[in-house]
PDB file of C-alpha atoms in Angstrom:
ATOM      1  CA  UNK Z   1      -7.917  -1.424  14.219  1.00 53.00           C
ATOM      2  CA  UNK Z   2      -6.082   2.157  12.894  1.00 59.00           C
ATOM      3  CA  UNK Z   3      -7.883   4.952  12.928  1.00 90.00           C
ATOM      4  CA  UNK Z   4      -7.727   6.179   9.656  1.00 95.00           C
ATOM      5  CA  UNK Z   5     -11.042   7.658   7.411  1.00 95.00           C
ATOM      6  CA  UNK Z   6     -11.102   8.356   3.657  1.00 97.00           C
ATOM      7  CA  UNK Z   7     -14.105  10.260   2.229  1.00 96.00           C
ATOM      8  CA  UNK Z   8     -16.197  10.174   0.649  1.00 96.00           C
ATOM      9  CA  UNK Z   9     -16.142   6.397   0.068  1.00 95.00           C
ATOM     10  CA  UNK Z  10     -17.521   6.763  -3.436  1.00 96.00           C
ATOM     11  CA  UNK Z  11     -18.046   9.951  -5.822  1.00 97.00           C
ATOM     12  CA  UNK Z  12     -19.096  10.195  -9.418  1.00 97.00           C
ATOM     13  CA  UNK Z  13     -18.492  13.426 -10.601  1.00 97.00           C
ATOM     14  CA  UNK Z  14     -18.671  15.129 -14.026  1.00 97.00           C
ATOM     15  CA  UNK Z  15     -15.898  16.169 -16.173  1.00 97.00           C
ATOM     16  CA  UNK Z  16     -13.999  19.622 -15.248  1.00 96.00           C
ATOM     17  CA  UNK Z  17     -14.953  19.736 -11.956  1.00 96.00           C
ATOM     18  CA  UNK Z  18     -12.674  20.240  -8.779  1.00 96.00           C
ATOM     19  CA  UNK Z  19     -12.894  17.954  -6.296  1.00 96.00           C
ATOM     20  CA  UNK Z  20     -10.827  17.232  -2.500  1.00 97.00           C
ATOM     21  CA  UNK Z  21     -10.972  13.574  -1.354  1.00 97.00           C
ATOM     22  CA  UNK Z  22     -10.270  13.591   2.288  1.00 98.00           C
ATOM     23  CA  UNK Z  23      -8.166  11.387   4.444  1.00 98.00           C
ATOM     24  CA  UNK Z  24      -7.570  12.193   8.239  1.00 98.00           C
ATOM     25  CA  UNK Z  25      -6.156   9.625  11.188  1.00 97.00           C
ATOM     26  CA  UNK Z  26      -6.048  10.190  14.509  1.00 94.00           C
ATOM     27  CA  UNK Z  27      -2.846   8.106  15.605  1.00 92.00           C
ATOM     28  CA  UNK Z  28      -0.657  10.838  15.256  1.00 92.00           C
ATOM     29  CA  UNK Z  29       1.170   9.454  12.644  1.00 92.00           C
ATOM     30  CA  UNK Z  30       4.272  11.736  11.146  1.00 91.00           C
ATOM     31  CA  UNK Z  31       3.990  10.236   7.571  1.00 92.00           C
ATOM     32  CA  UNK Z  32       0.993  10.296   5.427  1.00 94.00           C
ATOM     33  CA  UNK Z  33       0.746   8.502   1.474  1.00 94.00           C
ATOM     34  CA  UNK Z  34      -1.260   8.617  -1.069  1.00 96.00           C
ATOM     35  CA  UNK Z  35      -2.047   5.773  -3.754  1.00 95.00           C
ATOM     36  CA  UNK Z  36      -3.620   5.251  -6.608  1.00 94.00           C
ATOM     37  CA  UNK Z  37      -4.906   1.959  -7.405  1.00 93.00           C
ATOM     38  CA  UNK Z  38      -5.701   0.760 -11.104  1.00 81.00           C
ATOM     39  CA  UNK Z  39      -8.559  -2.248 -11.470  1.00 72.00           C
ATOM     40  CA  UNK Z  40      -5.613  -4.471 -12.079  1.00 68.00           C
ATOM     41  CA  UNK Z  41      -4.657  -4.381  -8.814  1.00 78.00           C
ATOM     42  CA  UNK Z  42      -0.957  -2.306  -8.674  1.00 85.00           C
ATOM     43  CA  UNK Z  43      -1.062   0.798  -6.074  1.00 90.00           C
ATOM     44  CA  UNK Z  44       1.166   3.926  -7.101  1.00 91.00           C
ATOM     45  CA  UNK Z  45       2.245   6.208  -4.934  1.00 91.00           C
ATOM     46  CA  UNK Z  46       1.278   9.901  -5.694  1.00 93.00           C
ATOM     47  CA  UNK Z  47       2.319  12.048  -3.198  1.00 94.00           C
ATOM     48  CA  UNK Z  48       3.618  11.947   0.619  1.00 92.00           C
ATOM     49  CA  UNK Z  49       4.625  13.471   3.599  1.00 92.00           C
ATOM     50  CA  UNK Z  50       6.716  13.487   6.287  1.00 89.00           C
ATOM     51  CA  UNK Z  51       5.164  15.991   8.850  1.00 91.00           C
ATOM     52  CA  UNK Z  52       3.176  18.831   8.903  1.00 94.00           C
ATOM     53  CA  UNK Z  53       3.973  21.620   5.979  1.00 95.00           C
ATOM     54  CA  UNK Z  54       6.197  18.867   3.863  1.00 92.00           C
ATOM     55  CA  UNK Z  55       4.670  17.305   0.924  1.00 93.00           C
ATOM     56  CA  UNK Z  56       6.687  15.022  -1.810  1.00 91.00           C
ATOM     57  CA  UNK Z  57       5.393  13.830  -5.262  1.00 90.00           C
ATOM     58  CA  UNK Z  58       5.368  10.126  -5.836  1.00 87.00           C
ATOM     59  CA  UNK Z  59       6.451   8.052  -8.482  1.00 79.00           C
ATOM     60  CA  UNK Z  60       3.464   8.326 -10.179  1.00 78.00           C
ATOM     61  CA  UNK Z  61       3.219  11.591 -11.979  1.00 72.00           C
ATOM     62  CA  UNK Z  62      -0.226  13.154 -11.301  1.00 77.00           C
ATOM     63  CA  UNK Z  63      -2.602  16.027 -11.565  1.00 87.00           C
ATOM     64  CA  UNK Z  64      -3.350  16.113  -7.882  1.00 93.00           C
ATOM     65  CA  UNK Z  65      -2.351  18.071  -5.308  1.00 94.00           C
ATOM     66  CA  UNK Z  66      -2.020  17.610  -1.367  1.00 96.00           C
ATOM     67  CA  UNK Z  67      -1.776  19.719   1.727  1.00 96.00           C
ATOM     68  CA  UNK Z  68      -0.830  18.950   5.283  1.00 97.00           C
ATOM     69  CA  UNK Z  69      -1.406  21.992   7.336  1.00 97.00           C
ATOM     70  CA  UNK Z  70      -2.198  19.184  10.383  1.00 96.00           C
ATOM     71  CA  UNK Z  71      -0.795  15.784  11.592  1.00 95.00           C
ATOM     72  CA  UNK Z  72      -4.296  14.495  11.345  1.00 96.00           C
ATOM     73  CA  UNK Z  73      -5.571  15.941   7.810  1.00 97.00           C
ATOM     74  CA  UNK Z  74      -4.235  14.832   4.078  1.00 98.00           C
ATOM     75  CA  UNK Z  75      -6.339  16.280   1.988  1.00 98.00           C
ATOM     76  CA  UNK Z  76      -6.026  15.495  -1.985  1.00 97.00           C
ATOM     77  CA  UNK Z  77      -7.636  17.661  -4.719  1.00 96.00           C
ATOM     78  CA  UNK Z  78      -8.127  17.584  -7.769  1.00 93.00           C
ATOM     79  CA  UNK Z  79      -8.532  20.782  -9.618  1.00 92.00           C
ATOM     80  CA  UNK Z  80     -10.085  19.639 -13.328  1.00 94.00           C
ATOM     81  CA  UNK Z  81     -11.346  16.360 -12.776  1.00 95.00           C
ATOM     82  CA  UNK Z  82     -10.747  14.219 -15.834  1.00 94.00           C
ATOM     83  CA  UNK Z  83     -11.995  10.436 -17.141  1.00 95.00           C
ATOM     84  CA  UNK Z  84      -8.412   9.482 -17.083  1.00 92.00           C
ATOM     85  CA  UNK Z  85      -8.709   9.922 -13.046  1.00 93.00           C
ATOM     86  CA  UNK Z  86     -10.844   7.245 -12.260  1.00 94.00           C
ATOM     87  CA  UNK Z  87      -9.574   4.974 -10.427  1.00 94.00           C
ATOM     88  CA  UNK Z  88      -9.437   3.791  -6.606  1.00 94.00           C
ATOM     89  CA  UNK Z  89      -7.365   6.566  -4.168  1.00 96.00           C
ATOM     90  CA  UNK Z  90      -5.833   4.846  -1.265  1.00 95.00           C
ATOM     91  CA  UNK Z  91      -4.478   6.927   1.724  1.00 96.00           C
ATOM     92  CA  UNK Z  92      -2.365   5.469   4.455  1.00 95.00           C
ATOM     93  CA  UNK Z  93      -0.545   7.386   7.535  1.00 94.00           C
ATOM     94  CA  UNK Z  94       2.491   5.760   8.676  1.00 89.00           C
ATOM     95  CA  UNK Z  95       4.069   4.004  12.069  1.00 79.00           C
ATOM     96  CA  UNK Z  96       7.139   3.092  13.775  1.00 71.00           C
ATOM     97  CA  UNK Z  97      10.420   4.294  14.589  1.00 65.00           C
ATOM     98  CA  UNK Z  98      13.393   5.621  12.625  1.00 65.00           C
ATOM     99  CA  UNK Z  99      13.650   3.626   9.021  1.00 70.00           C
ATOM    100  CA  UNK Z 100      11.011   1.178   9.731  1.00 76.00           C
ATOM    101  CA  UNK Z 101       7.375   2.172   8.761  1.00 81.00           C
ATOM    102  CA  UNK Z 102       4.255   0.054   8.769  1.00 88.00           C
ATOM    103  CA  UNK Z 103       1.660   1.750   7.150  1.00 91.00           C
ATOM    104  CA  UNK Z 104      -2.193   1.999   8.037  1.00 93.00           C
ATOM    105  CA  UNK Z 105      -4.667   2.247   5.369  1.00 94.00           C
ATOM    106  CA  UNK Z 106      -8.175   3.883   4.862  1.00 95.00           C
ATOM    107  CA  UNK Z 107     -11.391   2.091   3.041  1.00 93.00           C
ATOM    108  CA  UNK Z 108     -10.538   4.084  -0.094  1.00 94.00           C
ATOM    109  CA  UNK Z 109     -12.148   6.302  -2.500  1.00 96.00           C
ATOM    110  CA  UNK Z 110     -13.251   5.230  -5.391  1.00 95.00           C
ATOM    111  CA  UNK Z 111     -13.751   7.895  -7.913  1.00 96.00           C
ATOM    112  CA  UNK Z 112     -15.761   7.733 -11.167  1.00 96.00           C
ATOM    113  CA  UNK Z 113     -15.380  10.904 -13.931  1.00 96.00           C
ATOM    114  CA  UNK Z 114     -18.222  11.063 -16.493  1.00 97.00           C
TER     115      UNK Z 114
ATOM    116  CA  UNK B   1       8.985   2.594 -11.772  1.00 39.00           C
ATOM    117  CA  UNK B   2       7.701   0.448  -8.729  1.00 44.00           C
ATOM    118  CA  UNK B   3      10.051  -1.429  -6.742  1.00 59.00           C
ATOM    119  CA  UNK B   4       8.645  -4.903  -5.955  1.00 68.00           C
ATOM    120  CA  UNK B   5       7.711  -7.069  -8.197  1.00 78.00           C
ATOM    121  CA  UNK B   6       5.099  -9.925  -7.083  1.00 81.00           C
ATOM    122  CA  UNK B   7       5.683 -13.571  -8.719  1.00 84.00           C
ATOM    123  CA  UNK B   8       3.456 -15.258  -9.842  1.00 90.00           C
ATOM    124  CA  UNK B   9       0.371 -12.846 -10.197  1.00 90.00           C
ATOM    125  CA  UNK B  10      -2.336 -15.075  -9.530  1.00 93.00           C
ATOM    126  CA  UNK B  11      -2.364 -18.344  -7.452  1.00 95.00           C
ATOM    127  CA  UNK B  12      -5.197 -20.856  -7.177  1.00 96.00           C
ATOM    128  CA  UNK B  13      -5.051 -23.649  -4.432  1.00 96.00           C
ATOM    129  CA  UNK B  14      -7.192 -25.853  -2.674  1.00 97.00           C
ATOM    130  CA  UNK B  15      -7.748 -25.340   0.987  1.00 97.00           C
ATOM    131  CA  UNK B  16      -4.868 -27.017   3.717  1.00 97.00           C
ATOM    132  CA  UNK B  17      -2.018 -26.418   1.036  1.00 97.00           C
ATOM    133  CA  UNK B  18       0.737 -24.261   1.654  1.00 97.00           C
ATOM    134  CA  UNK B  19       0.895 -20.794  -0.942  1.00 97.00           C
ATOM    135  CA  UNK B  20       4.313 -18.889  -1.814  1.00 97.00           C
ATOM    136  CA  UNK B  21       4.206 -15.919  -3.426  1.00 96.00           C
ATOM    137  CA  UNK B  22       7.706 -14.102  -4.468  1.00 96.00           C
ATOM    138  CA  UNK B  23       8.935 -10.247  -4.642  1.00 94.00           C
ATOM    139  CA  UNK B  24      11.967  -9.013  -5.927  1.00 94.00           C
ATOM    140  CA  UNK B  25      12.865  -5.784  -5.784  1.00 92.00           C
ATOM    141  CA  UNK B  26      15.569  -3.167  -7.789  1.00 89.00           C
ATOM    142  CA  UNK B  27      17.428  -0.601  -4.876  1.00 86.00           C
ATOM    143  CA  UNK B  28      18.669  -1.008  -1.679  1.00 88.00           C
ATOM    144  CA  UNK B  29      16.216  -0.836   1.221  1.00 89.00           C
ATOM    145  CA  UNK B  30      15.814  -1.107   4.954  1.00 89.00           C
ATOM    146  CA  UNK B  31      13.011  -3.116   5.384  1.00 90.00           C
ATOM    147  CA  UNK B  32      10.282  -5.342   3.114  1.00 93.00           C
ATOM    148  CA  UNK B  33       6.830  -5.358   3.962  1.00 94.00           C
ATOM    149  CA  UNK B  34       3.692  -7.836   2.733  1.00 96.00           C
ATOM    150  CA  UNK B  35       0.369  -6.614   2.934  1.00 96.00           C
ATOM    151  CA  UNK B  36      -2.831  -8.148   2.562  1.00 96.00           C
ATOM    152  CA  UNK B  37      -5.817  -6.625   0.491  1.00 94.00           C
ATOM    153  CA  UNK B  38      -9.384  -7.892   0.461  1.00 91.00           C
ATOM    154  CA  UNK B  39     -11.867  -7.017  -2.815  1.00 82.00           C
ATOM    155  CA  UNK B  40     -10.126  -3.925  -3.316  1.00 68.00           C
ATOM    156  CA  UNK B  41     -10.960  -2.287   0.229  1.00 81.00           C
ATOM    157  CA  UNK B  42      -7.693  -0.821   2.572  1.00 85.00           C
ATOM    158  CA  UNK B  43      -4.553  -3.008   2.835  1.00 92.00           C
ATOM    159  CA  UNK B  44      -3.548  -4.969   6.057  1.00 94.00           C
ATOM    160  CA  UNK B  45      -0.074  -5.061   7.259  1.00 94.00           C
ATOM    161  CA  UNK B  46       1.148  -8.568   7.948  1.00 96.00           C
ATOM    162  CA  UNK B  47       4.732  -8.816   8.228  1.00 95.00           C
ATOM    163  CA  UNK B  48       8.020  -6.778   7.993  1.00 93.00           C
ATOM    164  CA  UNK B  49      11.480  -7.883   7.453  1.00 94.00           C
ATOM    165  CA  UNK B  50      14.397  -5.850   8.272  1.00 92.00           C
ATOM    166  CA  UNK B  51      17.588  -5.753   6.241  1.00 92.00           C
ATOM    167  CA  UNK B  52      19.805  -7.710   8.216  1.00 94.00           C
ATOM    168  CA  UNK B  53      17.161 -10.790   9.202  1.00 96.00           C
ATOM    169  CA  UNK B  54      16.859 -13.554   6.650  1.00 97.00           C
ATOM    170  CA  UNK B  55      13.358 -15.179   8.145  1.00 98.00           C
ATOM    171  CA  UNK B  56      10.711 -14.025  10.043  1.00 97.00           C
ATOM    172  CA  UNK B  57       7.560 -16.119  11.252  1.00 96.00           C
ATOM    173  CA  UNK B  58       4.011 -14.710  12.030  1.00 95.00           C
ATOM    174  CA  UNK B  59       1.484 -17.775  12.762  1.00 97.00           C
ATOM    175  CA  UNK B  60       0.986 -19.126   9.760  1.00 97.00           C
ATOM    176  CA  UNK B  61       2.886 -16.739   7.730  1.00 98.00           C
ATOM    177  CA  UNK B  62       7.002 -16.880   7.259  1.00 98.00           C
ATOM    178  CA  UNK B  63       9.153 -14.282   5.042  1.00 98.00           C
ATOM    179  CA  UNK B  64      12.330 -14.985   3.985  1.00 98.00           C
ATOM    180  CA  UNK B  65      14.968 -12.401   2.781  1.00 97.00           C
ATOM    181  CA  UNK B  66      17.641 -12.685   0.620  1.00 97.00           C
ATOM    182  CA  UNK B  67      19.544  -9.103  -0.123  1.00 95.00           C
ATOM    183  CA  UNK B  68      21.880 -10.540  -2.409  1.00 95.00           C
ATOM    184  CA  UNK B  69      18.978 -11.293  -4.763  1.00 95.00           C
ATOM    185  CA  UNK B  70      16.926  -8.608  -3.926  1.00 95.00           C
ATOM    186  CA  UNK B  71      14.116 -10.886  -3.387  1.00 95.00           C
ATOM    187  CA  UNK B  72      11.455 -12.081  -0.788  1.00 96.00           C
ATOM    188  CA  UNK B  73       9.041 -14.918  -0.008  1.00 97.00           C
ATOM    189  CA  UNK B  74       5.985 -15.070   1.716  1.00 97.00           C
ATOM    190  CA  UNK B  75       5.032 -18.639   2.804  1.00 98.00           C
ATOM    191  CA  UNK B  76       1.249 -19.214   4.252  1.00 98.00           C
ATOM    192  CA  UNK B  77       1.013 -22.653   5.722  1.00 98.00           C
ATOM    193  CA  UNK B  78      -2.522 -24.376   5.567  1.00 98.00           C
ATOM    194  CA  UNK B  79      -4.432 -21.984   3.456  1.00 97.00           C
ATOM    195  CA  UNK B  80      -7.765 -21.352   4.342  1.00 97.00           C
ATOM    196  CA  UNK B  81     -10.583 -20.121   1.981  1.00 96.00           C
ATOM    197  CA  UNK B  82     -10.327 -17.009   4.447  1.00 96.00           C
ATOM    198  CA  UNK B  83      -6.852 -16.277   3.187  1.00 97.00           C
ATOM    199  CA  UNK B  84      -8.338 -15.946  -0.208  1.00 96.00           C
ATOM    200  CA  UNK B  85      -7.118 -11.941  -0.729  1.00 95.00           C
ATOM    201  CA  UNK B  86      -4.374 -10.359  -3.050  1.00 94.00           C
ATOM    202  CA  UNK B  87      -0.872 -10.265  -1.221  1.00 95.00           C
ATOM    203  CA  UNK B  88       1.409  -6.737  -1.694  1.00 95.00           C
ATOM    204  CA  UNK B  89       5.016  -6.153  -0.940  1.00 94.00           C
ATOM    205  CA  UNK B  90       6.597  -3.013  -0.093  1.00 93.00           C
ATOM    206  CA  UNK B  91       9.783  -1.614   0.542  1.00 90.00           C
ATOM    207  CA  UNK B  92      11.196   1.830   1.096  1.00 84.00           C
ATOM    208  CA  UNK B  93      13.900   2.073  -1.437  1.00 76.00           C
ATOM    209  CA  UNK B  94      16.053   2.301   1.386  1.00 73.00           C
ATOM    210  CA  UNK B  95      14.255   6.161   2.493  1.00 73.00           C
ATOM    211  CA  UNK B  96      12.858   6.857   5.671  1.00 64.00           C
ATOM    212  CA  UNK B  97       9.673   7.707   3.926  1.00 73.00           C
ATOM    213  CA  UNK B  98       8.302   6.345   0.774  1.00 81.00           C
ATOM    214  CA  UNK B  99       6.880   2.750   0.754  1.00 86.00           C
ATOM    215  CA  UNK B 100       6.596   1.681  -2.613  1.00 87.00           C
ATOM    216  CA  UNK B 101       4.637  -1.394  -3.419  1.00 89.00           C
ATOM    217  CA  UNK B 102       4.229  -4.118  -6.254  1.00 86.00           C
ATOM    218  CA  UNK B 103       1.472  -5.441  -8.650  1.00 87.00           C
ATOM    219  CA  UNK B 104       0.440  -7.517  -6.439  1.00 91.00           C
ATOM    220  CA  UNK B 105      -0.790 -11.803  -6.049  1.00 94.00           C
ATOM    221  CA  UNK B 106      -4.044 -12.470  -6.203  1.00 94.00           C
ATOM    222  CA  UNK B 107      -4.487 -15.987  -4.106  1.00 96.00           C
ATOM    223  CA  UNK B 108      -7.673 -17.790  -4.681  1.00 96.00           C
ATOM    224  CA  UNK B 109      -7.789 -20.444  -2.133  1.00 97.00           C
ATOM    225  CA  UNK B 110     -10.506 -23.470  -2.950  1.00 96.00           C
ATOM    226  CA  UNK B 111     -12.941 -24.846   0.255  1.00 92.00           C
TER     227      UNK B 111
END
């Protein structure tokens, strides 16, 4: 079982407002992702990292943000929270050695703008 | 763009058949990876493939590789209703860091 928390699990929020979905794992995983998943099932990847003070956009362009002043901690904000945001969020942290990675995933967040 | 791309995107079968579900993929990578995802909750890591092996067996599960094509199969022998999930692949577009994964299967398997 990884060790790997999202919250909050769900969040309705109302337009314009800024909001940090939280991700942490205690495995002590280098690489951290985040995804965003639409009802129809395909994840995009938003942003990444590879250790501590290195963030990377994804192929998905996006609004978001992310930090990772720790291992443990991937935060995600968003600053304006739109409708066009809602949508499932998806973190994972990342194992193994050299090129091979097998990620871990959290519950999720789903996220509902009104 | 993503990088895998699941075939066919939904698969219904009755219970004690076999399921195959096929990726392909556009770059060069070092690994492929199939995940498993239940009612839209966290995805499970089932399987990965390196590069340079062509088939790889996990109970009921076997992956096949074929670089040339820039495709993969996953294979579940003997379905259960229990397998009934959607099925991701993911590669790394041949970085050490992204994983990148496709639209996914949704398998419906039939008691």
């Amino acid at each position: 079982e990884a060790d790997i928390y999202q919250t909050p699990r769900y969040l309705v929020i109302g337009t314009g407002k800024k909001i940090t979905l939280e991700c942490s794992q205690t495995m002590g995983h280098d690489k951290m992702y985040w995804y965003q998943q639409d009802p129809g099932m395909e994840l995009h990847l938003i942003h990444y990292s590879y250790g501590v003070n290195s963030t990377e956009k994804g192929d998905l362009s996006s609004e978001s943000t992310v930090s990772r002043i720790r291992t443990e901690h991937f935060p995600l904000t968003l600053e304006s929270a739109r409708p066009s945001h809602t949508s499932q969020y998806l973190c994972a942290s990342g194992a193994g050695t050299g090129r091979h990675t097998e990620a871990f995933f959290g519950q999720g967040t789903r996220l509902t703008v009104v | 763009s993503q990088q895998g791309e699941e075939d066919p995107q939904a698969l219904s079968i009755q219970e004690g058949e076999n399921a195959t579900m096929n990726c392909s993929y556009k770059t060069s990578i070092n690994n492929l990876q199939w995940y498993r995802q239940n009612s839209g909750r966290g995805l499970v890591h089932l399987i990965l493939i390196r590069s340079n092996e062509r088939e790889k067996h996990s109970g009921r599960l076997r992956v096949t590789l074929d670089t040339s094509k820039k495709s993969s199969s996953l294979l579940i022998t003997a379905s259960r209703a229990a397998d009934t999930a959607s099925y991701f692949c993911a590669t790394d577009g041949g970085s050490n860091y992204k994983l990148t994964f496709g639209k996914g299967t949704l398998l419906t398997v039939n008691p």
